[in-house]
Short mmCIF file of C-alpha atoms and ligand atoms in Angstrom, two decimals:
data_model
loop_
_atom_site.label_atom_id
_atom_site.label_comp_id
_atom_site.label_asym_id
_atom_site.label_seq_id
_atom_site.Cartn_x
_atom_site.Cartn_y
_atom_site.Cartn_z
CA MET D 1 0.00 0.00 0.00
CA THR D 2 1.17 3.52 -0.70
CA VAL D 3 1.33 5.99 2.17
CA ALA D 4 -1.36 8.03 0.43
CA GLU D 5 -3.71 5.01 0.45
CA ASN D 6 -2.98 4.29 4.10
CA LEU D 7 -3.50 7.94 4.99
CA THR D 8 -6.85 8.11 3.20
CA LYS D 9 -8.01 5.09 5.17
CA MET D 10 -6.66 6.47 8.38
CA ASN D 11 -8.33 9.86 7.91
CA LYS D 12 -11.66 8.07 7.53
CA THR D 13 -11.07 6.11 10.72
CA ILE D 14 -10.11 9.31 12.52
CA GLU D 15 -13.21 11.08 11.27
CA GLN D 16 -15.42 8.28 12.51
CA ALA D 17 -13.73 8.20 15.91
CA CYS D 18 -14.17 11.97 16.14
CA ARG D 19 -17.83 11.71 15.23
CA ARG D 20 -18.43 9.09 17.91
CA SER D 21 -16.74 11.22 20.54
CA ASP D 22 -18.05 14.59 19.38
CA ARG D 23 -14.64 15.93 18.43
CA ASN D 24 -13.22 17.90 15.53
CA PRO D 25 -10.65 15.98 13.40
CA GLU D 26 -8.66 19.18 13.17
CA GLU D 27 -7.75 18.75 16.82
CA ILE D 28 -5.76 15.63 15.95
CA THR D 29 -2.12 15.79 14.85
CA ILE D 30 -0.90 12.70 13.03
CA ILE D 31 2.74 11.99 13.67
CA ALA D 32 4.09 9.50 11.13
CA VAL D 33 6.64 7.36 12.94
CA THR D 34 9.32 6.61 10.36
CA LYS D 35 11.72 4.59 12.53
CA TYR D 36 11.10 1.41 10.53
CA VAL D 37 11.36 2.88 7.04
CA SER D 38 13.75 4.41 4.51
CA ILE D 39 14.25 8.04 3.61
CA GLU D 40 12.44 7.35 0.31
CA ARG D 41 9.37 6.08 2.13
CA THR D 42 9.56 9.06 4.50
CA LYS D 43 9.56 11.43 1.54
CA GLU D 44 6.60 9.56 0.11
CA ALA D 45 4.78 10.32 3.36
CA LEU D 46 5.52 14.03 2.96
CA GLU D 47 4.21 13.96 -0.58
CA ALA D 48 1.04 12.29 0.68
CA GLY D 49 0.48 15.29 2.94
CA ILE D 50 2.11 14.23 6.19
CA THR D 51 3.67 17.21 7.96
CA ASN D 52 4.78 15.71 11.28
CA LEU D 53 7.44 13.01 11.59
CA GLY D 54 8.53 11.00 14.63
CA GLU D 55 11.76 9.14 15.33
CA ASN D 56 12.81 7.35 18.49
CA ARG D 57 16.60 7.13 18.13
CA LYS D 58 19.18 9.83 17.65
CA GLU D 59 20.89 8.06 14.73
CA GLY D 60 17.70 7.40 12.80
CA PHE D 61 16.51 10.91 13.43
CA LEU D 62 19.71 12.62 12.27
CA GLU D 63 19.91 10.49 9.15
CA LYS D 64 16.44 11.54 8.05
CA TYR D 65 16.79 15.08 9.28
CA GLU D 66 19.81 15.61 7.04
CA SER D 67 17.76 15.15 3.91
CA ILE D 68 14.42 16.51 5.08
CA GLU D 69 15.32 19.28 7.52
CA ASP D 70 12.47 21.70 8.05
CA GLN D 71 10.17 20.26 5.40
CA ALA D 72 8.52 18.53 8.36
CA ALA D 73 7.94 19.17 12.04
CA TRP D 74 10.07 16.70 14.03
CA HIS D 75 8.98 14.80 17.10
CA PHE D 76 11.49 12.89 19.20
CA ILE D 77 9.45 10.07 20.72
CA GLY D 78 12.03 7.73 22.25
CA THR D 79 13.99 7.76 25.46
CA LEU D 80 16.63 10.47 25.16
CA GLN D 81 19.95 9.97 26.88
CA SER D 82 21.25 13.18 28.40
CA ARG D 83 24.54 13.03 26.50
CA LYS D 84 22.60 13.08 23.20
CA VAL D 85 20.50 16.15 24.02
CA LYS D 86 22.96 18.54 22.39
CA ASP D 87 22.76 16.66 19.09
CA VAL D 88 19.00 16.78 18.68
CA ILE D 89 17.55 19.57 20.76
CA HIS D 90 18.06 22.38 18.23
CA LYS D 91 16.49 20.35 15.45
CA ILE D 92 13.29 19.01 16.95
CA ASP D 93 9.95 20.71 17.40
CA GLN D 94 8.66 18.56 20.24
CA LEU D 95 10.09 16.06 22.69
CA HIS D 96 7.59 13.38 23.76
CA SER D 97 9.74 11.67 26.36
CA LEU D 98 10.64 14.04 29.18
CA ASP D 99 10.85 11.60 32.09
CA ARG D 100 13.45 12.81 34.57
CA ARG D 101 14.93 15.90 36.17
CA SER D 102 18.44 15.24 34.85
CA LEU D 103 17.08 15.40 31.32
CA ALA D 104 15.31 18.71 32.00
CA LYS D 105 18.52 20.08 33.42
CA GLU D 106 20.50 19.08 30.33
CA ILE D 107 17.86 20.57 28.01
CA ASN D 108 18.00 23.77 30.00
CA LYS D 109 21.75 23.91 29.59
CA ARG D 110 21.78 23.23 25.86
CA ALA D 111 18.66 24.80 24.37
CA GLU D 112 18.56 28.38 23.17
CA GLU D 113 14.78 28.61 22.95
CA PRO D 114 12.16 26.93 25.17
CA VAL D 115 11.58 23.34 24.03
CA SER D 116 8.03 22.00 23.86
CA CYS D 117 8.01 18.82 25.93
CA PHE D 118 5.48 16.14 26.72
CA VAL D 119 6.07 14.50 30.07
CA GLN D 120 6.08 10.74 29.59
CA VAL D 121 3.98 8.86 32.09
CA ASN D 122 4.06 5.16 32.94
CA VAL D 123 0.33 4.88 33.51
CA SER D 124 0.09 1.11 33.72
CA GLY D 125 3.02 0.77 36.12
CA GLU D 126 4.64 -1.92 33.98
CA GLU D 127 8.32 -2.24 34.85
CA SER D 128 9.34 -2.39 31.22
CA LYS D 129 7.82 0.98 30.46
CA HIS D 130 9.63 4.28 30.59
CA GLY D 131 8.04 7.31 32.13
CA LEU D 132 7.21 8.75 35.51
CA PRO D 133 4.80 6.95 37.81
CA LEU D 134 1.39 8.65 37.76
CA GLU D 135 1.65 9.87 41.33
CA GLU D 136 4.95 11.69 40.71
CA VAL D 137 3.88 13.64 37.64
CA GLU D 138 2.28 16.67 39.26
CA SER D 139 5.19 17.53 41.51
CA PHE D 140 7.61 16.85 38.66
CA ILE D 141 5.77 19.31 36.44
CA GLU D 142 5.67 21.95 39.16
CA ASP D 143 9.43 21.57 39.53
CA MET D 144 9.90 22.25 35.83
CA LYS D 145 9.38 25.91 36.65
CA ALA D 146 13.07 26.01 37.54
CA TYR D 147 14.03 25.30 33.91
CA ASP D 148 13.12 28.18 31.64
CA LYS D 149 13.99 26.23 28.48
CA VAL D 150 11.49 23.48 29.29
CA LYS D 151 7.86 24.12 28.39
CA VAL D 152 5.47 21.34 29.35
CA VAL D 153 2.90 21.20 26.55
CA GLY D 154 1.27 17.89 27.41
CA LEU D 155 1.48 14.33 28.63
CA MET D 156 2.53 11.24 26.70
CA ALA D 157 1.98 7.56 27.37
CA MET D 158 2.33 4.21 25.67
CA ALA D 159 -0.51 1.84 26.37
CA PRO D 160 0.38 -1.64 27.60
CA HIS D 161 0.32 -4.49 25.09
CA ILE D 162 -3.13 -5.64 26.04
CA GLU D 163 -5.73 -6.36 23.48
CA GLU D 164 -8.65 -5.81 25.73
CA GLU D 165 -10.36 -2.52 24.92
CA GLU D 166 -11.52 -1.59 28.39
CA GLY D 167 -8.00 -1.92 29.76
CA LEU D 168 -6.69 0.45 27.09
CA ARG D 169 -9.45 2.93 27.73
CA ALA D 170 -8.68 2.91 31.43
CA VAL D 171 -5.06 3.84 30.73
CA PHE D 172 -5.99 6.65 28.36
CA ARG D 173 -8.60 8.01 30.77
CA LYS D 174 -6.12 8.16 33.61
CA LEU D 175 -3.71 10.14 31.45
CA ARG D 176 -6.45 12.49 30.37
CA ALA D 177 -7.65 13.08 33.94
CA LEU D 178 -4.11 13.91 34.97
CA ARG D 179 -3.73 16.26 32.00
CA ASP D 180 -6.95 18.02 33.03
CA ARG D 181 -5.68 18.49 36.59
CA VAL D 182 -2.34 19.93 35.47
CA ARG D 183 -3.91 22.13 32.79
CA ASP D 184 -6.39 23.55 35.27
CA LYS D 185 -3.54 24.83 37.44
CA GLN D 186 -2.72 27.25 34.59
CA LEU D 187 1.00 27.18 35.22
CA ALA D 188 2.83 29.58 32.92
CA HIS D 189 5.63 27.08 32.25
CA ALA D 190 3.23 24.16 31.82
CA PRO D 191 0.09 24.86 29.78
CA CYS D 192 -0.19 21.07 29.42
CA GLU D 193 -3.01 21.09 26.88
CA TRP D 194 -2.07 18.11 24.77
CA LEU D 195 -2.24 14.33 25.00
CA SER D 196 0.22 12.24 22.98
CA MET D 197 -1.32 8.78 23.01
CA GLY D 198 -2.38 6.18 20.48
CA MET D 199 -0.34 4.09 18.05
CA SER D 200 -1.22 1.85 15.09
CA ASN D 201 -3.25 -0.61 17.14
CA ASP D 202 -5.05 1.75 19.47
CA TYR D 203 -5.23 5.24 17.98
CA GLU D 204 -8.96 5.02 17.39
CA ILE D 205 -9.61 4.36 21.06
CA ALA D 206 -7.04 6.99 22.06
CA ILE D 207 -8.87 9.60 19.97
CA GLU D 208 -12.19 8.69 21.56
CA GLU D 209 -10.48 9.21 24.91
CA GLY D 210 -9.07 12.62 24.02
CA ALA D 211 -5.73 12.17 22.21
CA THR D 212 -4.48 15.30 20.42
CA HIS D 213 -1.31 13.73 18.99
CA ILE D 214 -1.25 10.17 17.68
CA ARG D 215 2.05 8.45 16.85
CA VAL D 216 1.48 5.99 14.05
CA GLY D 217 4.15 3.89 12.36
CA SER D 218 3.40 0.44 11.00
CA SER D 219 -0.15 1.02 9.79
CA LEU D 220 0.72 4.28 8.02
CA VAL D 221 4.21 4.12 6.57
CA GLY D 222 5.01 0.44 7.15
C1 PLP B 1 7.39 2.90 17.39
C2 PLP B 1 6.64 3.84 18.22
C3 PLP B 1 5.35 4.25 17.84
C4 PLP B 1 4.62 3.73 16.60
O1 PLP B 1 4.30 2.39 16.74
P1 PLP B 1 3.34 1.64 15.68
O2 PLP B 1 2.74 0.55 16.51
O3 PLP B 1 4.21 1.14 14.61
O4 PLP B 1 2.32 2.59 15.22
C5 PLP B 1 4.71 5.17 18.65
N1 PLP B 1 5.28 5.67 19.76
C6 PLP B 1 6.52 5.30 20.16
C7 PLP B 1 7.10 5.90 21.39
C8 PLP B 1 7.24 4.37 19.40
O5 PLP B 1 8.47 4.01 19.80
#
């Protein structure tokens, strides 16, 4: 399937999910996760109308960035080691994986402009998952005030690998409730309006539960 064909199908699915949940499709940003595919396929995605790209490793990101540069908005969606911050931070538009104070500190040291960051949350408490435990997120975000180059724009989570729909919904709802609480504090350094959740297998459900940014790889670009 071409990316354009996949995208047409996906836009229909998004529209339907939005209709069911009384939302406007324009609220949803599709991030095409290109970590599995070539530069050629990534360019095909841009030609199909994709404007946001996501990569989860520094090497893969830099390789694609070199030939695409600012023809797309770039999202870094993987765990970011502090020593790699300097190599990516000036090139990305959003970081989806802020998960520790040491990373915030390094961003603050290296960035020239405030960086839009999603705080990654380990909602399900699985040991294999990155992200802050739910109960630590609010105090973490309040502490981000100390770092003027870190702007908390939202929360991000990866759902556990469960097939059961209600379990997924429960995870997304917890993230959304937490987002609402943080947003309602109206912190200048943490508007926290967005929800980065939903991947190939669960983006429909994530949209019904309030996702504003979906990160889709395999079902969109391959
Ligand atoms: C790979 C990846 C995705 C996309 O996964 P698909 O299941 O291929 O859609 C989304 N988010 C993160 C953090 C990823 O690493």
